[in-house]
Structures are given as C-alpha cells and as structure tokens.
XYZ file of C-alpha atoms in Angstrom:
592
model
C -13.445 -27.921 -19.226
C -16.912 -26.696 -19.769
C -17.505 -24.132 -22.495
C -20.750 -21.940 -23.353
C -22.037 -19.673 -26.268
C -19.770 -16.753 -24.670
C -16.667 -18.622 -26.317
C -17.957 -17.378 -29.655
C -19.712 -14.215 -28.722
C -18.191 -11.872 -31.591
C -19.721 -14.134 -33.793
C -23.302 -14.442 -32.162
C -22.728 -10.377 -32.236
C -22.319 -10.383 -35.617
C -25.484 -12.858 -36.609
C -28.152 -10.551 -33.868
C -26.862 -7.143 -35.971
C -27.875 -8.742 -38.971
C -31.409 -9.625 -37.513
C -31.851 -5.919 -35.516
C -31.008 -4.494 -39.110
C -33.564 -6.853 -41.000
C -36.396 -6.739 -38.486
C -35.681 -3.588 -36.484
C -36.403 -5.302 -33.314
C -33.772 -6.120 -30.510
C -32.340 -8.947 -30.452
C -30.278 -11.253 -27.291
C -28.891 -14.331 -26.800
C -28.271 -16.271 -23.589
C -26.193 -19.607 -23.054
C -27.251 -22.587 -20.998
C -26.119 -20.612 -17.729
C -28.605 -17.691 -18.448
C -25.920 -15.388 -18.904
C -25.990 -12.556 -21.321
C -24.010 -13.255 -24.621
C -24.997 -10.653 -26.814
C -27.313 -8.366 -27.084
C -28.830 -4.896 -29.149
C -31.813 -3.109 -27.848
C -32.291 -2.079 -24.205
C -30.018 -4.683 -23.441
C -27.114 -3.760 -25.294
C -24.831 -3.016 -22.480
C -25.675 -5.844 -20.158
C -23.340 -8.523 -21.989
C -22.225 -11.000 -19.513
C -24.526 -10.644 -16.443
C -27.589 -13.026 -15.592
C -30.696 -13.319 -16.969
C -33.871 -13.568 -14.588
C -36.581 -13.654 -17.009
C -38.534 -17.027 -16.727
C -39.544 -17.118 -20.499
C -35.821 -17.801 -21.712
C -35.790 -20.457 -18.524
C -38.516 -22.464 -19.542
C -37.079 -22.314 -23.180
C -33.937 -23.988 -21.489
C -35.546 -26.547 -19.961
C -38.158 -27.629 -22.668
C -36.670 -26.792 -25.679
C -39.606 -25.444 -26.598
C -40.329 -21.961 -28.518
C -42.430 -19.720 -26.774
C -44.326 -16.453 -28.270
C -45.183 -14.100 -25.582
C -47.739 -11.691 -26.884
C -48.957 -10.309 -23.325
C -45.362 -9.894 -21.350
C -46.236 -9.461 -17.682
C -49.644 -11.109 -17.741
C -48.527 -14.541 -19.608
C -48.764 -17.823 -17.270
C -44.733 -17.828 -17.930
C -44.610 -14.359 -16.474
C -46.415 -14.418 -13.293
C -43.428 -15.186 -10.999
C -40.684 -13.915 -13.031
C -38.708 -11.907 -10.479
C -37.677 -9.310 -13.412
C -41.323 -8.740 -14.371
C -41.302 -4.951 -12.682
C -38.010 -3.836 -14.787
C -39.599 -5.473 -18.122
C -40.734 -2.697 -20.926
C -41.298 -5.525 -23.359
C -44.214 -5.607 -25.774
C -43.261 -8.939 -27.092
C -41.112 -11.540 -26.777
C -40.336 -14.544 -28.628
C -37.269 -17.174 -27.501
C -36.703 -19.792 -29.529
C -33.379 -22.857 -28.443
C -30.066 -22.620 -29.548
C -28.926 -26.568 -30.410
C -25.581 -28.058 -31.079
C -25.525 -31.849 -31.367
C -28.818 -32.513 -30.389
C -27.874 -30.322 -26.755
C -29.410 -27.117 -25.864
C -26.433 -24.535 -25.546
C -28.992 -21.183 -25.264
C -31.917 -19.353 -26.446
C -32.169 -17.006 -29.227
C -35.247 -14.360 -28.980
C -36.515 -11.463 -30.102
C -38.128 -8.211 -28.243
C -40.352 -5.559 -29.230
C -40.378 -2.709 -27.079
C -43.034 -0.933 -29.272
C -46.831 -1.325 -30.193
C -45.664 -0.681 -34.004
C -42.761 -3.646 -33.705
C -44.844 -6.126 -31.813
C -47.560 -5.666 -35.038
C -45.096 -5.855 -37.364
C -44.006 -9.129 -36.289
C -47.421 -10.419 -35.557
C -48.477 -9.414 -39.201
C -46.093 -12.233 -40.436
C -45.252 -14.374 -36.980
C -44.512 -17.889 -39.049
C -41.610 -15.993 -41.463
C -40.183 -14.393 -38.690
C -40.417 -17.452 -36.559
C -38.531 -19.302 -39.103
C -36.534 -16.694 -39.688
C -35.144 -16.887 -36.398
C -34.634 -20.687 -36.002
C -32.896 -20.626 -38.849
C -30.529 -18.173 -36.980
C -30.207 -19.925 -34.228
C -29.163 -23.208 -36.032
C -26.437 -20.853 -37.564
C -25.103 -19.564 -34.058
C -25.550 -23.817 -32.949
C -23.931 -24.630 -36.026
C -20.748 -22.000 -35.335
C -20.879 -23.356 -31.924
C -19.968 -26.662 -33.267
C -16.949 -25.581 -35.273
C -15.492 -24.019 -32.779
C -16.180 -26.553 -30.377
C -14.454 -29.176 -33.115
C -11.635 -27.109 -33.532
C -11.197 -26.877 -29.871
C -11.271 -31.054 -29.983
C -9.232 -30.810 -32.732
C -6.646 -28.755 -31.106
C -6.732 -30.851 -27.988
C -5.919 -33.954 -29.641
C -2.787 -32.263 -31.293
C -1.769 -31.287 -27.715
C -2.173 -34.593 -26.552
C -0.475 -36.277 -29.350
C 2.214 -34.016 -29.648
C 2.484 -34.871 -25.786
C 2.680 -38.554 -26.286
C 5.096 -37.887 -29.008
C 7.481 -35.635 -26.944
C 7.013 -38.355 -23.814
C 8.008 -41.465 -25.823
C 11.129 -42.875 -25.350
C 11.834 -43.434 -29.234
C 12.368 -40.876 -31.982
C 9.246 -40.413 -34.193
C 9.525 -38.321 -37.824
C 6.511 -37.779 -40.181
C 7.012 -37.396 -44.029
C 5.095 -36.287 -46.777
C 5.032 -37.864 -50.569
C 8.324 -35.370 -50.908
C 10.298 -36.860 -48.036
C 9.902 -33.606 -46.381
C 9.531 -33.648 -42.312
C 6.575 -32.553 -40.927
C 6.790 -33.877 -37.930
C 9.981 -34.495 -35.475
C 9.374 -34.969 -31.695
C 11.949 -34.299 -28.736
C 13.571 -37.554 -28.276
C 13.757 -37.632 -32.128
C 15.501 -34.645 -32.278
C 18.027 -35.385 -29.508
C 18.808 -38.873 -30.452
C 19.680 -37.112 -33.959
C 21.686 -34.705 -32.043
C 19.886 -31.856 -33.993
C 20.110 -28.239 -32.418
C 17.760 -27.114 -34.675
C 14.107 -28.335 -36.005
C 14.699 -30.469 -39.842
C 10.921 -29.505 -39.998
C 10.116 -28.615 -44.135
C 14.025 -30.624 -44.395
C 14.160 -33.192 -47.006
C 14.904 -36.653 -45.500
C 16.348 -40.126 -46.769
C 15.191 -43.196 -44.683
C 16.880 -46.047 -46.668
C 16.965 -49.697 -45.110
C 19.810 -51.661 -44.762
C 18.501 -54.990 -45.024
C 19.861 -56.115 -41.874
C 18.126 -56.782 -38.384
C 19.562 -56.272 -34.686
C 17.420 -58.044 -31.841
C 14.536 -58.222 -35.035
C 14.873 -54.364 -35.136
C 15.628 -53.461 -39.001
C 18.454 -51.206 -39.693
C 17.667 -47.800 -41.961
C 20.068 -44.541 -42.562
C 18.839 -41.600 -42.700
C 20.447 -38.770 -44.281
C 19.467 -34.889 -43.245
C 20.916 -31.937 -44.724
C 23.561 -34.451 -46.256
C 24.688 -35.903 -42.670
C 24.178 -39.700 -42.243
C 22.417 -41.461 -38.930
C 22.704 -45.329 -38.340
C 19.469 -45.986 -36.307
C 16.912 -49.285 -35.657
C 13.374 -49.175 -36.561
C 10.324 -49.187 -38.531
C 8.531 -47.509 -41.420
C 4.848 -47.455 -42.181
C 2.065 -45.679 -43.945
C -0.456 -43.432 -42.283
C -4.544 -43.206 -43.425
C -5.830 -39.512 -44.167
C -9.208 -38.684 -45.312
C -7.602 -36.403 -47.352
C -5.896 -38.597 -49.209
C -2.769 -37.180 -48.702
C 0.521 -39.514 -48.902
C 2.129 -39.403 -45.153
C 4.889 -42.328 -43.794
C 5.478 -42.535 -40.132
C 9.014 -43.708 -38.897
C 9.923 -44.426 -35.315
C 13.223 -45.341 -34.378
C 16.371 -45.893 -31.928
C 19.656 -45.339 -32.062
C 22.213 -47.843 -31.792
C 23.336 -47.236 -28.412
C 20.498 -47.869 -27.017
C 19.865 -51.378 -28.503
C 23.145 -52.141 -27.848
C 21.998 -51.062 -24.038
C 19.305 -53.348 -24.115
C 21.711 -56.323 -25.617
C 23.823 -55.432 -22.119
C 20.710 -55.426 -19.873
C 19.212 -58.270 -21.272
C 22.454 -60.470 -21.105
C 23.211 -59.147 -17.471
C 19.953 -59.711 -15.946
C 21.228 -62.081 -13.878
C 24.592 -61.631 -13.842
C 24.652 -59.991 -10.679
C 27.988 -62.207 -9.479
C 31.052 -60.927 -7.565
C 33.887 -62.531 -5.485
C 31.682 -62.282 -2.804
C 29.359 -64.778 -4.083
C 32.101 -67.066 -4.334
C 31.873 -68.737 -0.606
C 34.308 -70.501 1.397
C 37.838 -70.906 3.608
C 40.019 -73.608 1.817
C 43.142 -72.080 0.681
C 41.633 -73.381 -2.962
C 38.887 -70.563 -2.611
C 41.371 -67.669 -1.002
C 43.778 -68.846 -4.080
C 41.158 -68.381 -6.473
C 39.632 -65.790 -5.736
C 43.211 -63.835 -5.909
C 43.456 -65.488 -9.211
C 40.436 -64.110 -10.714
C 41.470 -60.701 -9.571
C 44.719 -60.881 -11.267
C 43.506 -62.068 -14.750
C 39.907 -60.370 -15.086
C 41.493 -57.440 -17.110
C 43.212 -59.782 -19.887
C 41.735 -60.299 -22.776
C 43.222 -63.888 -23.505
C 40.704 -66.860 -23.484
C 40.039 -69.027 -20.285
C 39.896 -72.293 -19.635
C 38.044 -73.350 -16.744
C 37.860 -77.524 -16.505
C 36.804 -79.456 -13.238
C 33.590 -81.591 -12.235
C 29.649 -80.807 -12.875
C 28.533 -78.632 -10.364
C 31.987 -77.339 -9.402
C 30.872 -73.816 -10.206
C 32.057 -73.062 -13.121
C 29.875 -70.450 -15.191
C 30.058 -68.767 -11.202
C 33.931 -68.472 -11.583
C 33.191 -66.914 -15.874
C 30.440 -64.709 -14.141
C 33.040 -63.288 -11.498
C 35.788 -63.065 -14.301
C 33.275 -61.019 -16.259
C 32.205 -58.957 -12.948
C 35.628 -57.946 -11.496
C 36.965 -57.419 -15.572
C 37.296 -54.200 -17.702
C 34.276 -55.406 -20.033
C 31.573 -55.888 -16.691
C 29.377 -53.012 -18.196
C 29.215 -54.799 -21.654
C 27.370 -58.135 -22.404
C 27.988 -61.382 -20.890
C 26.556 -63.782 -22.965
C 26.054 -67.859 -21.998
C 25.553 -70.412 -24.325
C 25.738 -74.382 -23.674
C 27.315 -76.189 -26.443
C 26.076 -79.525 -25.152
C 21.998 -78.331 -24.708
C 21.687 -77.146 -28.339
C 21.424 -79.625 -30.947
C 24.401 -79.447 -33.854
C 22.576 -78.694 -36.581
C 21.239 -75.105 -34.731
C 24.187 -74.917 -32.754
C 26.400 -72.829 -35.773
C 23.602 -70.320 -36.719
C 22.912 -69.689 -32.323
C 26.664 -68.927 -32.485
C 27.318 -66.767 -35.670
C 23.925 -65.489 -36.614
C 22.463 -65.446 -39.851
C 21.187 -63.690 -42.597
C 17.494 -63.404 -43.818
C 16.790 -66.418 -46.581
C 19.881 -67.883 -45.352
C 17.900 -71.272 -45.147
C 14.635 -72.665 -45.497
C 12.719 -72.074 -42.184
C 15.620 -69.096 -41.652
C 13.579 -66.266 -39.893
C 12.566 -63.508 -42.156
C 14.227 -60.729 -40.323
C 17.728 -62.872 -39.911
C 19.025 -64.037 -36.639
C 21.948 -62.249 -34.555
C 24.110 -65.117 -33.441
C 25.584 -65.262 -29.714
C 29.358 -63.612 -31.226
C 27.765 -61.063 -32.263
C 25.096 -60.266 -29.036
C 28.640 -60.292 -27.114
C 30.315 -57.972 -29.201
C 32.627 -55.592 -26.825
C 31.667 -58.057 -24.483
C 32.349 -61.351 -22.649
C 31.169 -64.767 -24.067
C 31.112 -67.998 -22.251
C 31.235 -71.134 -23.876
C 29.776 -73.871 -21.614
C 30.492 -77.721 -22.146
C 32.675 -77.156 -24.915
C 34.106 -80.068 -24.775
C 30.826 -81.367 -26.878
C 31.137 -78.894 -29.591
C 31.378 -80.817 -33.148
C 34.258 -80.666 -34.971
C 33.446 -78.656 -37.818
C 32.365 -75.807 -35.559
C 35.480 -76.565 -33.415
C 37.535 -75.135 -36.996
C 35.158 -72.184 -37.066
C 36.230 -71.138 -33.481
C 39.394 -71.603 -34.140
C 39.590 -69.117 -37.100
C 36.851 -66.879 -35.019
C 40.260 -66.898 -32.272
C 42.845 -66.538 -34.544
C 40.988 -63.678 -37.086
C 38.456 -61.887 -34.410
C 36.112 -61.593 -37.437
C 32.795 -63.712 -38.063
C 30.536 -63.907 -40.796
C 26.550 -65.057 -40.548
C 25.418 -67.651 -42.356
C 24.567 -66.596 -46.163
C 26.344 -63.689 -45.712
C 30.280 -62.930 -46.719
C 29.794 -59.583 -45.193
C 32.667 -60.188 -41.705
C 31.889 -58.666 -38.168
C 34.587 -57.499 -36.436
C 34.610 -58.467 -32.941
C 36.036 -57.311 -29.706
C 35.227 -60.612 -27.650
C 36.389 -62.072 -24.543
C 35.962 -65.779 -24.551
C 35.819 -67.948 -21.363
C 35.172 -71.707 -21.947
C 34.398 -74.204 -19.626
C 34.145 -78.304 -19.816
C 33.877 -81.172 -17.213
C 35.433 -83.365 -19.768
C 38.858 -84.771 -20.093
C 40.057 -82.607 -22.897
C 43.449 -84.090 -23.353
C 41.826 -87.526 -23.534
C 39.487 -86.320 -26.020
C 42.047 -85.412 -28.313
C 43.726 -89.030 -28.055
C 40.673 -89.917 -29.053
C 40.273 -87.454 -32.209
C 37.115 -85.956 -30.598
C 38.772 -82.813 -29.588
C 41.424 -80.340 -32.000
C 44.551 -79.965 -30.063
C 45.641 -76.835 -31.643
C 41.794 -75.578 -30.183
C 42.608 -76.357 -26.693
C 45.913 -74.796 -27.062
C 44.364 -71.453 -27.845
C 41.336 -71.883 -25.582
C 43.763 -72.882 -22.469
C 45.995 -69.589 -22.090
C 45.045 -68.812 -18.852
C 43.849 -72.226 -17.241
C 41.589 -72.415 -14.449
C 41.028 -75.996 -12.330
C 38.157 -76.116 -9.642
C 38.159 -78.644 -6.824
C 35.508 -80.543 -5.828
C 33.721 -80.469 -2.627
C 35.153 -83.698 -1.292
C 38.743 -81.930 -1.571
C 37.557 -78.815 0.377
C 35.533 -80.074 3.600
C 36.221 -76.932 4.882
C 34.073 -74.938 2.692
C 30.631 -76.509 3.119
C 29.906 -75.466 6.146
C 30.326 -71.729 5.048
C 28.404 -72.611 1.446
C 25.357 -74.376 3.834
C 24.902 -71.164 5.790
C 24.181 -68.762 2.498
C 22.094 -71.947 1.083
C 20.268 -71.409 3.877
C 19.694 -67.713 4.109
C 19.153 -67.619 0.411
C 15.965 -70.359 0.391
C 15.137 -68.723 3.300
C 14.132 -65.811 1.591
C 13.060 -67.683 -1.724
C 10.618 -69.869 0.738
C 9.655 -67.176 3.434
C 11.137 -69.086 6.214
C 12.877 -68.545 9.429
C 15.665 -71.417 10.713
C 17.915 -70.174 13.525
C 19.289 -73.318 13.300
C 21.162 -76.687 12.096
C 21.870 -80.131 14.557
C 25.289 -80.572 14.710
C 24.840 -84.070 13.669
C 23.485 -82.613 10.123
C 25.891 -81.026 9.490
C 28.584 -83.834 10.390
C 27.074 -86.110 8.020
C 26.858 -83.470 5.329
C 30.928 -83.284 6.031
C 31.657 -87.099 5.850
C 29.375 -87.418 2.451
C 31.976 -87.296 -0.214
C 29.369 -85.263 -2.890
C 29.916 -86.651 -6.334
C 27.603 -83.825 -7.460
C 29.215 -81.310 -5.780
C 28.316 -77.935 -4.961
C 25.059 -78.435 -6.918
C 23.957 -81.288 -5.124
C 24.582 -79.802 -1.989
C 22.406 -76.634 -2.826
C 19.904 -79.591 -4.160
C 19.634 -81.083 -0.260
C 19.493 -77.844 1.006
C 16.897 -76.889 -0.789
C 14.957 -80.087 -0.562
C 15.539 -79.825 3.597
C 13.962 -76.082 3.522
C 10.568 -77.324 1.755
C 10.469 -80.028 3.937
C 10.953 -78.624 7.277
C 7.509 -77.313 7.427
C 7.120 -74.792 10.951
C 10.384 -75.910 12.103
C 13.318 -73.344 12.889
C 15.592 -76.372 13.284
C 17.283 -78.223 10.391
C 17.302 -81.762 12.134
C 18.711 -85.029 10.713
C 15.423 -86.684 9.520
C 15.172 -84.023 7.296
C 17.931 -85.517 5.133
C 17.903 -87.153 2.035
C 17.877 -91.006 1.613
C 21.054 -91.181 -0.245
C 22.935 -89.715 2.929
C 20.825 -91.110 5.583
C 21.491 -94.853 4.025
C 25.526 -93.914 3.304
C 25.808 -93.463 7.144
C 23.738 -96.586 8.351
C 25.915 -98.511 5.912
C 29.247 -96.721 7.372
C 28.433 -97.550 10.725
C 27.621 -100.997 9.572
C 31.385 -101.459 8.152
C 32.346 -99.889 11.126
C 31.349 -102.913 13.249
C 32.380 -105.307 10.832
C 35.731 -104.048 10.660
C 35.727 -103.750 14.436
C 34.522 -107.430 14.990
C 36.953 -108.615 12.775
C 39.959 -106.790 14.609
C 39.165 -108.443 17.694
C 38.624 -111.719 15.979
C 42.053 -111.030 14.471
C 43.103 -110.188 17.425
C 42.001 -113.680 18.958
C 43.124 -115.490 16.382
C 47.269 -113.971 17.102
C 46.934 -114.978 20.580
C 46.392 -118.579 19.945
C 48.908 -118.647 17.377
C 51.267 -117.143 19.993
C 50.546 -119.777 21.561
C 50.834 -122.774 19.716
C 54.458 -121.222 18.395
C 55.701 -120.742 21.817
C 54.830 -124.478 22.527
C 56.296 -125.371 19.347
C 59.377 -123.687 20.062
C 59.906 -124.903 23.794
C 59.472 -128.910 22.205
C 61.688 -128.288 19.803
C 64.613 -127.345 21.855
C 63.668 -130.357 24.261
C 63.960 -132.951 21.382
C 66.905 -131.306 19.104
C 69.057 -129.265 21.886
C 69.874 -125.711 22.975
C 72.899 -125.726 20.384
C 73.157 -123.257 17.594
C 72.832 -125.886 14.757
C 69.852 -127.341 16.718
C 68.298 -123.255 16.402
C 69.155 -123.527 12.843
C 67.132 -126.716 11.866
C 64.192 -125.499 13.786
C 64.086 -122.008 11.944
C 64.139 -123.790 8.865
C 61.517 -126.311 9.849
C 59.529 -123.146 11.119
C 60.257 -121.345 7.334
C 61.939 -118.124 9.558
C 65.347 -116.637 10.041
C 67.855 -117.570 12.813
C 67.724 -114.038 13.731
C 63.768 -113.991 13.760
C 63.810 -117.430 16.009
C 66.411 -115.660 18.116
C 63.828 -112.618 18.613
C 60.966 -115.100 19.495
C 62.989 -116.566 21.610
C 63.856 -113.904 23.767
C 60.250 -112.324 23.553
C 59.231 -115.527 24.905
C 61.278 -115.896 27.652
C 62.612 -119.314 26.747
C 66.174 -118.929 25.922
C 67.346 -118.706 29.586
C-alpha cells in the first residue's frame, strides 16, 4: 500500500501556520504525486487537487532547492502550463525527505513586492528556516510511517498467532497474561479473555513423545497440557516468557496416528478360499471386542502381525493405538526400557527428557508382542505382573501407570517345548494363550495361493507401474506343487522378484521363476522317471519269477505226486502255506 504526505496532513497544517504566522508569507506543501497537502495563502482552499507548477516538479525530481525571484520569466517557468493563473512575486520550494526518499516539497510564496523584500533582505535565515521545517514534516512522516510498520507487524503476528495450531500465552515478570491467541483460548476452554489474569505454568518433570508436561492454573482452575517455556528479548528490558503448548488429546492423537500409519488392515486384506481362511476370518470377528490376550502361534511368514492388525481393525479399540514391537529384533539389555519407558537420569546414557516405553504409547490401545517366544526371562516376570496388575512403572520411577491395554502376542516357536526346556514360564503362556489362534501354512491350503498371487500381483503392479493381464498356466502349477517352507512371505518374495524381472512383458511366463522352483521341478520330473523305470523293471522282474515258480511247481508234482502230503512237502520246501500253494496252483492252471 502506497502512502503520501496527505496521511499526516493535520500535522503538516499545523507546522505551515506556524511559518505563515512567523514570516507572514503563504505557505504549501505538495507530496511526491503533486497533490495539494496543505496550504495558507491564495491556496488555502485548494487542499487535495494537483499541482501544475513546474518549479515544485523540478524540486521533485532533483531534490534540489530552487529560489524563484522572477516567477513567470524564470527558465523553470517558461512552459509551466499554470504560468497565466500565477500572482506570485516569489517563490521558493525546498524537498521534503524521509529516509533518504523525497516524499514532497515544502515552499514559500510571496504574493507582494513588500513580502518578496522581506525575504530577500535575509534569504539564507529564511532558507534555513524552512529546511529545517521540512525535515520536521519528513521527520513526522517517518513516525507515522513506523507506527504504521509497527502496527502491521502486530496484525501479522497476531495473525500467525490466531492461525497456529498450538496455544500460545505471553507473561510478564508478574505472571500476568498479556497475550492469549485463539487456539490458546479454546484448547483452555476459556469463554472469556485471562488477558491482565495471573497465571501458574509449573512443570511436571515428565515428558510425552519428548513434549514436557506443565499445569497451568487460571483463576484457580487447573489445565494438564504439553509444551515449552522460554524467554523473550526486549529492548526495553522488560521481563516477558513465551509458552506454547497442546493439550493432551491431541498428543495422544498424534500417538494414534503415528502408530496407525500403516495399519490400514481389514478382513478383506486377509485373502483366500480354504475353509482355514473362511474359519478365521469368522473367528476374528467373534473375539475382536474381548479384551483377553491372544495367542497367535504358527510358522514365519504365516501372517501373523496381519491376523493382530485385523483383530485390532474389526475391535472396539481400532481408533486407539496399535503399537508393534519385536521382542526378538531388540537386544535384551534395551528391550525393558522400549517396553516400560523410563524416567529422565534413570541411567547413564538415559535421554534427558525420559523415554515413553511401548505400554505406555498403547495405552487405551492395542499392543502386539511379536516373537515372544524370545523374550528373556526376567522380563517374561515383568509381563506377567504387567497381566495380572494392569499397572507399569518406568524405569527409576515408582510412580505406576495405569493401563487399559489389549495385548496380542505372537511366536513361531514351540512354546510348550520351550517350557520343558525352562526357556519359557508356563504360568506366562497360560495367561498369554486365552484366546488361541493357530495359522496354517501355505502347503496345507493349496487352495489359497492362487487367490493371494492375483492381489500380489495387482499390488506390485501398482508399486512398479506395470501392466500384466496375465500368468501361464504352467506358473502357476508349479507355484501349487512347491510346498513353500517360507510361506506366504516367500511367495510375495517370488512375486515380487517375477514383476521386476518381467521387463515390457504383460505375461508372467515360467522362465521368470526363481531357481529354487525351477530346479525342484527338473528334479521331480527326474524321480518321476526313476520311479517309473523302476516299476517296469519291477514289473519285469515278477514276470520271470512267475515263471520260474510255475516251472518249479509243475516238477515238483512230477517227482513227489499229485497227493495232498506230496502238496504239503512242496509248500514247505517253497517256505508258503498249503492254502497259498493251493491258490498258485489254480492261478496257474496246473491242478487239473
């Protein structure tokens, strides 16, 4: 916004009286725009409209002051288009500054013989004279222009303030507000403004997702809220704190956001046709309300944390945290203070601002304990008690958290055997398996890989920009006789290997396949000859024996007889039954 001389014109009013009343001569002033601010004279009653004479121009564009002695016939005058309405019998102009920029021109007219001597008598005084006026009017220029500054930046900060998503209060050296913006005063619930209100910010000495914990106190009501406190400079020396903050609610918001980002799962993402799937899948709808641990064990890459995610999804609790941690990828000696958090100096190399442990991000919530099978024994007592008490304390403090938790664990490991071997407490796994789940793995459940390759596909289809209409049969009937000792994971692996490798292609083809299955059904088809050859040579190898027993037989009668005690010695010398000899017999066609 562009602003002239005219902003201030009572005041440039003011300063021209007091020079028409010391000089007696008139007096105007003009701003950059040769318009009118103020004048006394003839001129008095043209505030506001445009000046045409060419001396004030030229003192505009040189900044230099002119003293026009002969109006009308000075070089400056000659093609002023206002030179037939001018009375003037002299005229002096001299530039109005204000930070080293003209803003207007100052002069003085004489509109009588006796007033242009006058001022000629003495022209350096009352040159000086008025320059030193019209560094006054530039120097009341600049305060107002600073206060306009000033005023904007209030505007703008108080605009920042009142657009910020966190609560911001000012104090002085009395705790009194002076400052409370809009989303302060709404977090605090305040109808109406605690400005001039005493205030108590006093910390707690304990730290949610590193943001430190404070109550304030207003008009003897208390606030729980996150945030910070700090001093603010002033040139005047004056003792100011600045305190923005959140409430609560919204870090525990963030604490839900942050541990669903990618918990995005549902039943639907649960894919296949077994009656294992269907059965589960009615399962998880029936216990996703409870709030009684579950036990999910089966083989890596089963889909385990899938199932806890879908528990968590379908549940009561799928607007409050879900929180994952993997008892097996943390070492033990971090693994307790992940889990329950601790308090600032706790130990050495503890952070400064204390930790928030996993228990306590879940709070309300859902955690899920992967691989717990691994967790050390000592902690295995600590979850025990965490079960049995719903409390937990951080380390270095004896200050207990009450918890509202729903805890699904998860382990590929033989608990029960584990136990035996006095790896695993048994009264743990009987309060971690209340409701048990058991996956299958893939090799059980043919029937769902097909279904599980197709969203494989359109998912890394997306993920790798790629179009593939479609898959050889023979793919997929090798990807059905491999017996997947990884499982669902390994499958996604090979699908995922086969999309990056396909190049152009909008066919999935069998070259595209990974050793490991390629070389399982060369070797298959391999046994499959062997064990072919080797029926026929079997097969062979009865015939002759027929053979040579049928031979046997028919000599045997010859030299010992057709009679029943002759049958008798030769089924003994043949090491069979009577009855057996009697059957070969008549299969033979020799007993007639």
């Amino acid at each position: 916004m562009e602003i002239s001389l005219i902003e201030i014109k009572e005041h440039v009013k003011k300063y021209i009286e007091v020079i028409t009343t010391v000089i007696d001569v008139g007096v105007g002033v003009v701003d950059k725009n040769m318009k009118r601010v103020s004048s006394t004279g003839l001129y008095i009653d043209e505030d506001g409209e445009e000046v045409l004479g060419s001396v004030y121009k030229n003192t505009l564009e040189t900044g230099s002051t002119n003293v026009i002695e002969n109006p009308r016939q000075h070089c400056l005058c000659i093609e002023c288009i206002d030179k037939q309405r001018c009375k003037e019998t002299l005229e002096i102009s001299t530039p109005i500054y204000c930070n080293g920029e003209i803003e207007g021109v100052l002069g003085l007219v004489c509109f009588t013989e006796e007033q242009k001597n006058k001022i000629l008598s003495d022209v350096n005084s009352y040159l000086n004279f008025t320059k030193q006026i019209a560094e006054f009017i530039g120097m009341k220029f600049n305060e107002y222009k600073e206060s306009l500054l000033q005023k904007e930046k209030e505007e703008t900060l108080n605009q920042i303030l009142n657009n910020m998503t966190k609560g911001v209060i000012v104090t002085n050296s009395d705790n009194e507000i002076l400052i409370i913006n809009q989303i302060g005063m709404k977090k605090l619930k305040l109808v109406f403004s605690p400005v001039g209100k005493k205030i108590k910010i006093i910390s707690q000495n304990d730290y949610i997702m590193n943001e430190e914990i404070f109550k304030l106190i207003i008009n003897e009501k208390e606030y729980t809220v996150s945030g910070k406190k700090f001093p603010l400079n002033s040139i005047s020396k004056k003792k100011e704190d600045a305190f923005i903050f959140d409430d609560i609610q919204k870090i525990n918001k963030n604490i839900v956001e942050v541990s669903n980002q990618y918990n995005r799962i549902t039943l639907d993402d649960i894919h296949g046709k077994s009656q294992a799937i269907l059965s589960l899948k009615e399962y998880i709808q029936a216990i996703s309300n409870s709030n009684s641990t579950v036990l999910i064990t089966g083989e890596s890459g089963t889909g385990k944390e899938l199932i806890a995610r879908s528990i968590h999804s379908c549940g009561n609790r799928k607007d409050k945290p879900f929180v994952v941690i993997n008892c097996s990828a943390i070492p033990d000696s971090l693994l307790e203070s992940e889990l329950f958090g601790y308090v600032k100096g706790a130990f050495t190399g503890a952070n400064n601002n204390g930790h928030m442990g996993k228990f306590e991000l879940a709070n309300t919530g859902v955690i899920f304990l992967d691989e717990i099978g691994d967790m050390p024994l000592y902690l295995q007592a600590k979850l025990l008690r965490v079960l049995q008490e719903k409390k937990i304390e951080r380390i270095g403090s004896n200050k207990s958290i009450d918890l509202d938790i729903k805890i699904i664990a998860a382990t590929n490991a033989d608990l029960k055997q584990k136990i035996k071997e006095k790896k695993f407490r048994e009264d743990l796994y009987y309060r971690l398996n209340v409701i048990p789940i058991q996956t299958h793995p893939l090799r059980e459940r043919k029937e769902d890989i097909e279904p599980i390759v197709e969203e494989l596909i359109k998912k890394y289809s997306l993920i790798a920009n790629k179009t593939i209409k479609e898959m050889d049969r023979e793919v997929l009937d090798l990807l059905l006789e491999y017996d997947w000792p990884g499982n669902i994971r390994e499958l996604e692996n090979i699908i995922e290997l086969m999309m990056n490798t396909c190049g152009n292609n909008e066919k999935i083809v069998k070259n595209m396949l990974p050793e490991n299955i390629l070389k399982k059904d060369i070797k298959e088809n391999i046994i499959k000859e062997e064990k072919r050859f080797f029926e026929r040579e079997e097969e062979i190898l009865f015939e002759e024996f027929e053979k040579l027993e049928k031979e046997y037989i028919i000599r045997s009668l010859k030299k010992y007889g057709n009679s029943t005690e002759s049958k008798k010695m030769i089924s003994e010398k043949m090491n069979i039954g009577l009855t057996t000899l009697y059957r070969k017999l008549k299969k033979f066609n020799i007993d007639k």
